[in-house]
Short mmCIF file of C-alpha atoms in Angstrom, two decimals:
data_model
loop_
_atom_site.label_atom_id
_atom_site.label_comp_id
_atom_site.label_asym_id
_atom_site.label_seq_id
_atom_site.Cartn_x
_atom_site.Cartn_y
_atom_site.Cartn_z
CA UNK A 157 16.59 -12.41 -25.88
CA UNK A 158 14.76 -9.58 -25.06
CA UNK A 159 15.83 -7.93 -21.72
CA UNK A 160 13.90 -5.21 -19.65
CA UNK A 161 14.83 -3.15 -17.25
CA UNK A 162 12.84 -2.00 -14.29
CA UNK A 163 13.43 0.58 -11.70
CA UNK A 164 12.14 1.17 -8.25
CA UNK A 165 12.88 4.56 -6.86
CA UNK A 166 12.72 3.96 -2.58
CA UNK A 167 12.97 6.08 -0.36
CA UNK A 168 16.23 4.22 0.87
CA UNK A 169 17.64 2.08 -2.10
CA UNK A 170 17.34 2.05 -5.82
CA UNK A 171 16.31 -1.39 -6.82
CA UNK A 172 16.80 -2.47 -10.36
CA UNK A 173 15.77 -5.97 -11.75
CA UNK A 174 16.80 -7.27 -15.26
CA UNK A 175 14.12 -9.83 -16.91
CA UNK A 176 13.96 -10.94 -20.13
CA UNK A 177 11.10 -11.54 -21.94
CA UNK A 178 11.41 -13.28 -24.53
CA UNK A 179 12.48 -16.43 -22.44
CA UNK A 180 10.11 -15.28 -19.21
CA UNK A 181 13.06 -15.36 -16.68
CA UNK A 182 14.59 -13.34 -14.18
CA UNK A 183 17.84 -12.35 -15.04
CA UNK A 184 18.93 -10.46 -11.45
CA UNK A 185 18.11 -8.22 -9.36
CA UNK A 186 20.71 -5.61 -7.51
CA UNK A 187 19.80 -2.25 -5.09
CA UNK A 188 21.68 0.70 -3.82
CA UNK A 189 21.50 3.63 -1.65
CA UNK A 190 18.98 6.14 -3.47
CA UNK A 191 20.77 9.63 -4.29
CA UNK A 192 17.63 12.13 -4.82
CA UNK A 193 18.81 14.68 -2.61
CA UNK A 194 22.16 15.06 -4.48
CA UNK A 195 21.62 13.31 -8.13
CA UNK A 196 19.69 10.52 -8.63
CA UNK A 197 20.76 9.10 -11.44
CA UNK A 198 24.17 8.77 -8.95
CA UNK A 199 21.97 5.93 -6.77
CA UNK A 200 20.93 4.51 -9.85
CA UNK A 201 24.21 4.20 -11.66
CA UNK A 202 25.57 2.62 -8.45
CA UNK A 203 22.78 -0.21 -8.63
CA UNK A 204 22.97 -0.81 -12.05
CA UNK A 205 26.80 -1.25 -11.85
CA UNK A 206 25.96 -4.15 -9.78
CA UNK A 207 22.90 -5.46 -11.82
CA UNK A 208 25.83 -5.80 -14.59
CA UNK A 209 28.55 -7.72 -12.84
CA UNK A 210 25.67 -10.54 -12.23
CA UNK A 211 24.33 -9.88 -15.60
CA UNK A 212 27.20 -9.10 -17.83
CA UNK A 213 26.01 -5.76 -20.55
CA UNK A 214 23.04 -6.30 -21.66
CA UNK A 215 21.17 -4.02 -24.40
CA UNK A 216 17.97 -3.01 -22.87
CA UNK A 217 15.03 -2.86 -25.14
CA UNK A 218 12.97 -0.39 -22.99
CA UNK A 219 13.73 0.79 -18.92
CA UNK A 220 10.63 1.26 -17.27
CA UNK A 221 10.43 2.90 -13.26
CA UNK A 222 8.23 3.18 -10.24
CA UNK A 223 9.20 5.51 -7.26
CA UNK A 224 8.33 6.01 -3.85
CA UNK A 225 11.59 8.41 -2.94
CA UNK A 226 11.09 11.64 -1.54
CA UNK A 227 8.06 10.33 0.67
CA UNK A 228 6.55 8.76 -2.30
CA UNK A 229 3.29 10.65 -3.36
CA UNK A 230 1.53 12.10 -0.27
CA UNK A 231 -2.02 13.14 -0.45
CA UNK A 232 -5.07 14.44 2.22
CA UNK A 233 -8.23 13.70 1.42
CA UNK A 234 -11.42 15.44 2.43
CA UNK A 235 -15.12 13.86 2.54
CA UNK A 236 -18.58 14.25 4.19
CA UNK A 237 -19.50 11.14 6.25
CA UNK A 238 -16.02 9.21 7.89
CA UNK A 239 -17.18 5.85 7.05
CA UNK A 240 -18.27 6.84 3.83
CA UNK A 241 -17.13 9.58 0.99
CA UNK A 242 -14.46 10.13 3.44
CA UNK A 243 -13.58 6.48 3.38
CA UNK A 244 -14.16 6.01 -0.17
CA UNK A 245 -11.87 9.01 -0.97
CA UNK A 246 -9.59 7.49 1.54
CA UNK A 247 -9.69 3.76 -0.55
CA UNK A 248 -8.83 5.74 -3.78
CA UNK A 249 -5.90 7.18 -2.47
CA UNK A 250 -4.15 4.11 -0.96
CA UNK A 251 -5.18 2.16 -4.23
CA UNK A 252 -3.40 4.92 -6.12
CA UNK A 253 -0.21 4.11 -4.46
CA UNK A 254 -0.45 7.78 -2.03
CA UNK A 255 0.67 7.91 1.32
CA UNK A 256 -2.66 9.19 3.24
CA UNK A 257 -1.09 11.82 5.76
CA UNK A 258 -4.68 13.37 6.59
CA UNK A 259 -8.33 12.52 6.23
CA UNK A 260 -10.62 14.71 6.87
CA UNK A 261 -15.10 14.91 7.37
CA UNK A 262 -17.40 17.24 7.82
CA UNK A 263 -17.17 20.74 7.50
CA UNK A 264 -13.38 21.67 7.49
CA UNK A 265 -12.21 24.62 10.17
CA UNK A 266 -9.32 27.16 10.19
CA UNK A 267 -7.55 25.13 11.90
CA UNK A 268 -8.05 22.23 9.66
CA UNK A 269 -6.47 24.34 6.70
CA UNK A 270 -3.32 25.23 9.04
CA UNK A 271 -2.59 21.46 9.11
CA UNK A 272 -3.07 21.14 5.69
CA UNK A 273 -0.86 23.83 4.99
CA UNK A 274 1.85 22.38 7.37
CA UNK A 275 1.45 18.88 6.06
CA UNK A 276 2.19 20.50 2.49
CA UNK A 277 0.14 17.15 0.73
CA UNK A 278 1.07 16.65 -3.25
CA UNK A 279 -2.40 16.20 -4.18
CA UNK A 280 -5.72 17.12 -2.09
CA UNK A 281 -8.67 14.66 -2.89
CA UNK A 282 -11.89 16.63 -2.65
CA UNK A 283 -15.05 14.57 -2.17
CA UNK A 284 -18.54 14.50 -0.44
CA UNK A 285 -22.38 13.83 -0.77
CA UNK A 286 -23.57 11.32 -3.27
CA UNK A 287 -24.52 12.40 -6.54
CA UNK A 288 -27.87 15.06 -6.10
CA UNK A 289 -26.95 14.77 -2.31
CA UNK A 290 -25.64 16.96 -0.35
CA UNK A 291 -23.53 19.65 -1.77
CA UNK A 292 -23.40 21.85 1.10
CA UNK A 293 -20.37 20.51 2.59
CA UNK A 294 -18.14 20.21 -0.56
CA UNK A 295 -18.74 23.85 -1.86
CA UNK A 296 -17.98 25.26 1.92
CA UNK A 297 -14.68 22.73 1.69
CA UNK A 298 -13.84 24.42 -1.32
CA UNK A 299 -14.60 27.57 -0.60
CA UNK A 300 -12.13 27.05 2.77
CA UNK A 301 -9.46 25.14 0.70
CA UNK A 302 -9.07 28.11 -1.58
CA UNK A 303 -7.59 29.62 1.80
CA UNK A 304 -5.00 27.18 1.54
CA UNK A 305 -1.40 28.53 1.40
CA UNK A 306 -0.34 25.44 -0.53
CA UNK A 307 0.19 25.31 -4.43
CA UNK A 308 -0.92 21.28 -4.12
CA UNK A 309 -3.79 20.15 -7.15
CA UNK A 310 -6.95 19.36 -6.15
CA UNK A 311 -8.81 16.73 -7.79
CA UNK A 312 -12.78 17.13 -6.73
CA UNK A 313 -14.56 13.77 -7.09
CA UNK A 314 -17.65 14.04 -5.24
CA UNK A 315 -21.13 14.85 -5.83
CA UNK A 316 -21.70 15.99 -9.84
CA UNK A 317 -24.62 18.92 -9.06
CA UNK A 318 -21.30 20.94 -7.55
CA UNK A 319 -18.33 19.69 -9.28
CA UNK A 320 -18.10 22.58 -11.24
CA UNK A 321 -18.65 25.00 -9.11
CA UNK A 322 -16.16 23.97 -6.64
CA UNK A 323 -14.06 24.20 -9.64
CA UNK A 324 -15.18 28.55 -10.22
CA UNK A 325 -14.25 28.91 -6.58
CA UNK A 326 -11.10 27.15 -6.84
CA UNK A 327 -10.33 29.27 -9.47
CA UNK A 328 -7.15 29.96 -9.95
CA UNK A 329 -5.45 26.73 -8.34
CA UNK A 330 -5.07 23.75 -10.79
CA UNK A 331 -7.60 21.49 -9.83
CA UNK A 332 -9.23 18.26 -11.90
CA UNK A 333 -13.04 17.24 -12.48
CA UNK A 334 -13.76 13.33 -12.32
CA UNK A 335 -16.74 10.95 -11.39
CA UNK A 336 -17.95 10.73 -7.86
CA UNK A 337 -16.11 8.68 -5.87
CA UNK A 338 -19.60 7.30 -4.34
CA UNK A 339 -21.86 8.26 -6.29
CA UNK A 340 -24.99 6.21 -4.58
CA UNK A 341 -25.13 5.23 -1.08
CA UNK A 342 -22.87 2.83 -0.90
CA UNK A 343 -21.22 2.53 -4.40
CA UNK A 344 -17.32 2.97 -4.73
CA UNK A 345 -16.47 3.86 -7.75
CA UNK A 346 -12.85 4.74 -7.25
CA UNK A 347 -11.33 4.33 -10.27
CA UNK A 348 -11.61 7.27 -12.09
CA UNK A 349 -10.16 9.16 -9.24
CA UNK A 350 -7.59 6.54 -8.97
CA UNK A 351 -6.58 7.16 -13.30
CA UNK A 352 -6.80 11.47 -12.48
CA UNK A 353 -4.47 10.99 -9.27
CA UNK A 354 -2.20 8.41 -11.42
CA UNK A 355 -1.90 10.97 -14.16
CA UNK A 356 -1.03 14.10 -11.69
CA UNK A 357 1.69 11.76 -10.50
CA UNK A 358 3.09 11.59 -14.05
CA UNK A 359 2.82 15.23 -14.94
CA UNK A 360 3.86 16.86 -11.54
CA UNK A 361 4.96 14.61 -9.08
CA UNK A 362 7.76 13.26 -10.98
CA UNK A 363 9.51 16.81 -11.52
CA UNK A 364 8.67 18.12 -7.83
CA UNK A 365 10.55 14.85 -6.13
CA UNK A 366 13.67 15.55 -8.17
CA UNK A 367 12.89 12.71 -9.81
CA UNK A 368 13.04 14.16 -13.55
CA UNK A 369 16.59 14.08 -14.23
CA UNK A 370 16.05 10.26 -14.29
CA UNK A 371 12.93 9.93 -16.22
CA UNK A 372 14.82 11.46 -19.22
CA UNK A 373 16.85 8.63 -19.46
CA UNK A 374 14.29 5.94 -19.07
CA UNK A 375 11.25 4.64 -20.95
CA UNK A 376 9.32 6.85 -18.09
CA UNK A 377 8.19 6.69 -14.41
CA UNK A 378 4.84 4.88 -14.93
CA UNK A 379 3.18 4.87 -11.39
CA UNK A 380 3.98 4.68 -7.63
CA UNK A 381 5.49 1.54 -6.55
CA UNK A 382 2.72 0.90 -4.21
CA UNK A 383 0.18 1.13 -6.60
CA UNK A 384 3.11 -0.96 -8.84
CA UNK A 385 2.89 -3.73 -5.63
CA UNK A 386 -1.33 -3.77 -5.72
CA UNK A 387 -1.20 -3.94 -9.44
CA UNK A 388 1.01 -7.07 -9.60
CA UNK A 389 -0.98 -8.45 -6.66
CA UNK A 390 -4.18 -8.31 -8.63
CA UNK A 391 -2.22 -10.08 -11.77
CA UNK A 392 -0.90 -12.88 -9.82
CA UNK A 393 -4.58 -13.26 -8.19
CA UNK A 394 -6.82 -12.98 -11.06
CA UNK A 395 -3.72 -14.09 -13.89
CA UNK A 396 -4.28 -12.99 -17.26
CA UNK A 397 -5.90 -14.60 -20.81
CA UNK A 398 -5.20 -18.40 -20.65
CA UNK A 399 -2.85 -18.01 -18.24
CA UNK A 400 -4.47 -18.36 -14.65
CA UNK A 401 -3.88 -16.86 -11.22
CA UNK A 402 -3.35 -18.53 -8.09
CA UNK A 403 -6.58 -17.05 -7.01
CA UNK A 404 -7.87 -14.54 -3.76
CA UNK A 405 -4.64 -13.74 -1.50
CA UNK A 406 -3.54 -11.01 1.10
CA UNK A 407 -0.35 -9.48 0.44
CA UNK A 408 2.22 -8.24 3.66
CA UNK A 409 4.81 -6.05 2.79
CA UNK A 410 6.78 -5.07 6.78
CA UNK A 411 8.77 -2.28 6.39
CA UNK A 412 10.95 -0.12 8.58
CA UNK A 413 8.35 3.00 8.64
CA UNK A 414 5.87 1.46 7.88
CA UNK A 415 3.58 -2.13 7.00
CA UNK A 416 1.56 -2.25 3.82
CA UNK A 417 -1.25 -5.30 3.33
CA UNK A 418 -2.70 -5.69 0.14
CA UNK A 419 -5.52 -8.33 -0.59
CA UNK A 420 -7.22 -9.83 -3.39
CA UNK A 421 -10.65 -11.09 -2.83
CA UNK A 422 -14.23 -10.54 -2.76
CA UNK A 423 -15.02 -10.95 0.98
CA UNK A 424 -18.57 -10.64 0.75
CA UNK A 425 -20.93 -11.87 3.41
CA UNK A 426 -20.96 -15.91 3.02
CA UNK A 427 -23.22 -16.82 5.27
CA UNK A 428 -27.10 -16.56 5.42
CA UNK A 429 -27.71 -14.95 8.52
CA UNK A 430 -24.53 -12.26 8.10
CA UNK A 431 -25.72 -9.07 6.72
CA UNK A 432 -23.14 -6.29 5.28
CA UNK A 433 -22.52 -2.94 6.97
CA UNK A 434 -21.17 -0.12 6.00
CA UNK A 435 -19.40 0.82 2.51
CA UNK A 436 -18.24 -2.11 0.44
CA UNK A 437 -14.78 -2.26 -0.20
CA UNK A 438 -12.27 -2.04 -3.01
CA UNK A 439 -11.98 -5.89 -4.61
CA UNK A 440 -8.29 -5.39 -4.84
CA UNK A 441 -7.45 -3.26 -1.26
CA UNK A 442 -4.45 -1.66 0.09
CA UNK A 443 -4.47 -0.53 3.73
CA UNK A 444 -0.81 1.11 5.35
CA UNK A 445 -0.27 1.18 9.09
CA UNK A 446 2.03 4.24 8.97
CA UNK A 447 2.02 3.44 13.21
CA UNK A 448 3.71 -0.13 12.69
CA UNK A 449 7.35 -0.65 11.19
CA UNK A 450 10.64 -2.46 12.61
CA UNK A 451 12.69 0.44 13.10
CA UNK A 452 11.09 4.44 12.70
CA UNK A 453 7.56 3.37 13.83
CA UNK A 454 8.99 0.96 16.60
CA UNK A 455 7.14 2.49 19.26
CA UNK A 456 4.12 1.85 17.49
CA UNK A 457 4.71 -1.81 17.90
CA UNK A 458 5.06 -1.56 21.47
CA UNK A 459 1.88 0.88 21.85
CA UNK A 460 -0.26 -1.40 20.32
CA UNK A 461 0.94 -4.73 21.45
CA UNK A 462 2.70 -3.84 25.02
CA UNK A 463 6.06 -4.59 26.27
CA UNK A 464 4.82 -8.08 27.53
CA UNK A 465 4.12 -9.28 24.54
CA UNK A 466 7.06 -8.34 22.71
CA UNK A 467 8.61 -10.32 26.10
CA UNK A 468 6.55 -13.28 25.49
CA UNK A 469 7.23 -13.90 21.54
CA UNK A 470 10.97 -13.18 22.20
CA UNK A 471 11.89 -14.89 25.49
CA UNK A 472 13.58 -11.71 26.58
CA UNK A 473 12.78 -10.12 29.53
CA UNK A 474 10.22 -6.93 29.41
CA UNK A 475 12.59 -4.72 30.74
CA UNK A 476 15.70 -5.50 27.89
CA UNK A 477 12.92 -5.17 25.27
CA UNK A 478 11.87 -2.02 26.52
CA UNK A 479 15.71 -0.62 26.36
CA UNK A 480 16.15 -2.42 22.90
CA UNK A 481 12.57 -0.84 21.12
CA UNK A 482 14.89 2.56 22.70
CA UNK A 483 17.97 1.35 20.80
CA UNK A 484 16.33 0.52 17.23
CA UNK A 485 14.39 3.47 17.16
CA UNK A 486 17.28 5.46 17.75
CA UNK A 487 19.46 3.52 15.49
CA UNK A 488 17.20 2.45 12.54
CA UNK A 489 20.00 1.04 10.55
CA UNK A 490 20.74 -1.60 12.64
CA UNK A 491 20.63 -5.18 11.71
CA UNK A 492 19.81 -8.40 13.86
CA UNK A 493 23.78 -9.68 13.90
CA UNK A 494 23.25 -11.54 16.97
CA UNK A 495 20.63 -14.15 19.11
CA UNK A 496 19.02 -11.10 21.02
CA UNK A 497 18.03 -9.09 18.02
CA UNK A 498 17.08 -12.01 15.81
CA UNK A 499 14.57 -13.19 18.14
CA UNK A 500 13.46 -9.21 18.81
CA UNK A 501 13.13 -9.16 14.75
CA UNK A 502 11.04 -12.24 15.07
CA UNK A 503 8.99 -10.77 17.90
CA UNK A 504 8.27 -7.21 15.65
CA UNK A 505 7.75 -8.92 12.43
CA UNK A 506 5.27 -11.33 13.97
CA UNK A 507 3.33 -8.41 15.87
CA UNK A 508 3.73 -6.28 13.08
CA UNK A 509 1.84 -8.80 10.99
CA UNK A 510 -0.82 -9.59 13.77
CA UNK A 511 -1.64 -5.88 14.32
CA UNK A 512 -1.78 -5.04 10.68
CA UNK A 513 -3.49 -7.74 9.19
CA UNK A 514 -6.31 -7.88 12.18
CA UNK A 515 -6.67 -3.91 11.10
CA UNK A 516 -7.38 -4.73 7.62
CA UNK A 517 -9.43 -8.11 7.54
CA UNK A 518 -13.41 -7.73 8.20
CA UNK A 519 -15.13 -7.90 11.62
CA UNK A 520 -18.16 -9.26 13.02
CA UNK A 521 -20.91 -8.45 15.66
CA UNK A 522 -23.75 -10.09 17.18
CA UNK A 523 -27.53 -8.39 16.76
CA UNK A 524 -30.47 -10.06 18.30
CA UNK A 525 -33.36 -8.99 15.95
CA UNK A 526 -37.14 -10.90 15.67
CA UNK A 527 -35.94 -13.29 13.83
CA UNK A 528 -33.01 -14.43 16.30
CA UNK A 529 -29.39 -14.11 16.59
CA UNK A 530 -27.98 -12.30 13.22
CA UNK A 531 -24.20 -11.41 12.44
CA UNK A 532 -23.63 -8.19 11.02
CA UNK A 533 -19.95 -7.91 8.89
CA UNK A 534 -18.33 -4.64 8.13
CA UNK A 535 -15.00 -4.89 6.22
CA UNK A 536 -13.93 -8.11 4.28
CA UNK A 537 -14.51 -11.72 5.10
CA UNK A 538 -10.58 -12.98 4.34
CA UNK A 539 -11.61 -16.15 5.97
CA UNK A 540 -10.82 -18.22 3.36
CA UNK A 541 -8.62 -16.77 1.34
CA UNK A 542 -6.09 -19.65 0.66
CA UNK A 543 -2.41 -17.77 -0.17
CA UNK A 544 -0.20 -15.32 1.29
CA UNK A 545 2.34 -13.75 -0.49
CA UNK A 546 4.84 -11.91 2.15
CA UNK A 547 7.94 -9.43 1.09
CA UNK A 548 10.04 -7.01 2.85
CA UNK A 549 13.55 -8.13 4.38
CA UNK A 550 12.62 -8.63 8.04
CA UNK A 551 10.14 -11.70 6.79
CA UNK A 552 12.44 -12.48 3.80
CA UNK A 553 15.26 -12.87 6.05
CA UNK A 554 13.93 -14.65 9.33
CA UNK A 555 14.45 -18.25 9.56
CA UNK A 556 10.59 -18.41 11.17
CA UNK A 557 8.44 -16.80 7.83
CA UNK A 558 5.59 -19.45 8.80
CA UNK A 559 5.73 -18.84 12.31
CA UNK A 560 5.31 -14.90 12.02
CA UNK A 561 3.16 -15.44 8.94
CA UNK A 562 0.58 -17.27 11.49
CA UNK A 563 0.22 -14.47 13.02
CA UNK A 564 -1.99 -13.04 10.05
CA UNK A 565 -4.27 -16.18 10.67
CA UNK A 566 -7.62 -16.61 12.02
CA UNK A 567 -7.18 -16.57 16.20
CA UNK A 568 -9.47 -18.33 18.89
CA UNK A 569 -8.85 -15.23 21.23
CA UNK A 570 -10.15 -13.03 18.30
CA UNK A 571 -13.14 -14.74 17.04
CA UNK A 572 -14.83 -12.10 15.23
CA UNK A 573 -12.10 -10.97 13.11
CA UNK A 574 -12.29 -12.90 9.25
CA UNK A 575 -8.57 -13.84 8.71
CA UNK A 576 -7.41 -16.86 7.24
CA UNK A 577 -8.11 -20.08 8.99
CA UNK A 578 -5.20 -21.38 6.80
CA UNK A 579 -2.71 -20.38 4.13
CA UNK A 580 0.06 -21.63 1.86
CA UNK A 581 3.08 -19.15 2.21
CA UNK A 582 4.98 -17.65 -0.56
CA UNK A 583 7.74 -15.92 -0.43
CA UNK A 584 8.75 -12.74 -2.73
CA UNK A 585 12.94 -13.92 -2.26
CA UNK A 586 14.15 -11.73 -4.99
CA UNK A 587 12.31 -8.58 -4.10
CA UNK A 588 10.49 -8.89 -7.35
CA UNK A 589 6.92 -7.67 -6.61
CA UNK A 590 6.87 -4.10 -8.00
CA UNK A 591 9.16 -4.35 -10.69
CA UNK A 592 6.66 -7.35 -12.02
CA UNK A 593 3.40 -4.93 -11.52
CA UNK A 594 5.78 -2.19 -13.73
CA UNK A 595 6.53 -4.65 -16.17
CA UNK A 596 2.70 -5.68 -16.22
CA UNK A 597 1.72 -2.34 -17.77
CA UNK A 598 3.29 -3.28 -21.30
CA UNK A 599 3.61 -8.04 -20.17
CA UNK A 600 1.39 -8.51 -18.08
CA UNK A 601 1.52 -12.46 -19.39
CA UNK A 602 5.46 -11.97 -18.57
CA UNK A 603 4.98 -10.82 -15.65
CA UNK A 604 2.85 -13.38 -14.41
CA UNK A 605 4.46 -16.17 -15.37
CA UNK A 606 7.83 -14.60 -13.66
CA UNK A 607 5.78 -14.37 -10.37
CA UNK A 608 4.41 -17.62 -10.43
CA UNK A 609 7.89 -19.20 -11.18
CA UNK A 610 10.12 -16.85 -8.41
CA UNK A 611 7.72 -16.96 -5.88
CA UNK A 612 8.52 -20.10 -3.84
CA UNK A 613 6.44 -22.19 -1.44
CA UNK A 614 7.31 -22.13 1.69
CA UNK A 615 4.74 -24.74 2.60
CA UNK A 616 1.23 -24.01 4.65
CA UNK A 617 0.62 -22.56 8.05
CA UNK A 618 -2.43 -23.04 10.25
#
């Protein structure tokens, strides 16, 4: 036997999953209340004491960690265009596991650097122009983010002909030099921002959270866990050597604060009169709805989707829902112990997945040009993507996951969105996702074959 131990750092509980390798099985999985404000290692202890009445002692052979406590790494990212460098810089961030809490385009203003200076960002992602484009904007970006009162890095990933002198006027702030994050009109190339951001993470971010007192007594704190999450995603789509993947898949992750959809898959145009708009996106994606959660971002729910709906899914009656969305956003703890709240829960979860999902799946439109009706797509076609892999406890949990799974599908009433026309459902029961895309950054082959053996059916939806 070889046992592993991995860590994920939340910004509510410490989860820790035993595996061992040698054997490719889960060995369990335990979580409590994370301590960073006090002592970390306190929340850790606490779940590990757990881990090891289900385990009995084990000797670890290495303890690896992910960590979104402390707000998990939040970054603001800066471009020319919105639906391009900005985007692009915007696609790096979420596929480095960052929590985007500002993009910005254009020139930026005074009072643009007040809000970056209130929103106190761990990193600042400074792109713009294409490579012998425009370098205008980035060098007056610079010149107004060395304004900033903020001691955040900047990394500067945009056009090459300025890199280096944004880097002179920064002077003095710690800032990093890396590849263009578009460097032609419409080419991402987001991964060498992604490895600089990932690296910052290691080297700063880790000792700022509070989170160093634990990294001494692990193996280390290898990457966010949402970037841990996309990472395991992409191993359980693509698999790894002889052993295969289940192929393209979206990934819905429903949170209290938040709901996170990953997906796997090309989603090119495939269709001969549907033409592509806009920048391509990221094979492997990551989009976050910071508006839609089932408790703190409640109201976001019922903004988007209206207190008759919620009515409709749950059978309760518009003007109970509107006092309950009151009661769970004021009391985020709470738990659905009873009929009402269960079918509530099933109501969010399902309208949590609709709105999310529809946000980051591909859209059509209708263009009459000489040569007749044409479709033009911007975003991916998830049409037929064939799996969907969903996690977090209110989908875990419900006694409905198909039925509020459906709601990520392809809808009559929405005919232009490109979601799934159909989907087998697996389930993520032990809560195993990130702690298999940490473990994938030494087994990857492990990891996989964990995933594909804990992640059960739960039959198809249409």
């Amino acid at each position: 036997m070889k046992p592993i131990l991995l860590i994920d750092f939340g910004s509510t509980y410490t989860k820790v999953t035993a595996v061992d390798v040698d054997s490719n099985i889960l060995l369990g999985t335990a979580g409590s209340y994370t301590t960073v404000q006090s002592d970390i290692n306190n929340g850790l202890a606490a779940a590990f004491e757990l881990l090891e009445q289900k385990t009995g002692k084990l000797n670890y052979a290495e303890h690896f960690a992910c960590s979104s406590a402390a707000g998990g790494l939040r970054m603001i990212t800066s471009g020319l265009v919105p639906e391009l460098t900005a985007e692009a810089a915007k696609q790096a961030s979420l596929g480095a596991g960052a929590k985007v809490v500002g993009v910005y385009s254009y020139q930026l203003t005074e009072d643009d650097i007040s809000e970056i200076d209130a929103a106190n960002p761990d990193i600042i992602l400074l792109t713009g122009g294409t490579d012998g484009g425009n370098s205008e904007c980035m060098l007056y970006n610079a010149n107004m983010l060395a304004q900033a009162q903020g001691s955040f890095p900047i990394v500067i990933a945009g056009n090459r002909t300025c890199g280096r002198e944004c880097q002179r006027i920064l002077q003095g702030r710690q800032t990093y030099l890396c590849e263009n994050v578009m460097p032609k009109f419409g080419t991402l190339n987001i991964e060498p921002a992604q490895r600089q951001i990932r690296e910052i993470f290691l080297q700063r971010i880790i000792q700022a959270k509070g989170l160093s007192k634990a990294s001494e007594l692990i193996s280390g704190i290898l990457m966010p866990t949402p970037a841990a999450m996309l990472k395991a995603m992409k191993l359980l789509s693509d698999g790894y050597k002889e052993e295969s993947g289940i192929g393209e898949l979206i990934g819905i992750d429903v949170g209290g604060a938040t709901t996170d959809i990953y997906s796997v898959a090309n989603g090119m145009p495939a269709k001969a009169n549907t033409v592509y708009k806009g920048l391509p996106e990221p094979y492997a994606k990551r989009t976050v709805e910071g508006d839609i959660g089932m408790r703190y971002s409640i109201h976001g729910i019922a903004e988007a989707a209206g207190f008759e709906r919620i009515s409709e899914l749950s059978g309760i009656s518009p003007q109970r829902v509107q006092q309950l969305v009151e009661y769970l956003a004021d009391n985020t703890e709470t738990l659905p112990y009873n009929a009402e709240l269960a079918a509530m829960d099933f109501a969010l979860a399902s309208l949590a997945v609709e709105i999310a999902v529809t946000r980051h799946a591909g859209k059509m439109e209708q263009v009459y040009t000489a040569m007749g009706l044409t479709f033009l797509q911007s975003g991916k076609d998830l049409s037929e993507v064939k799996r969907i892999v969903v996690t977090g406890g209110s989908l875990v949990h419900s006694k409905n996951i198909n039925a509020i799974a459906a709601h990520a599908l392809y809808q009559p009433a929405q005919p232009m969105f490109l979601k799934p026309k159909s989907a087998q459902i697996l389930v993520d029961r032990s809560y195993i996702l990130s702690a298999m895309g940490l473990l994938s950054e030494h087994y990857p082959e492990n990891a996989l074959r964990i995933m594909k053996k804990e992640l059960l059916s739960h039959g198809n939806t249409e």
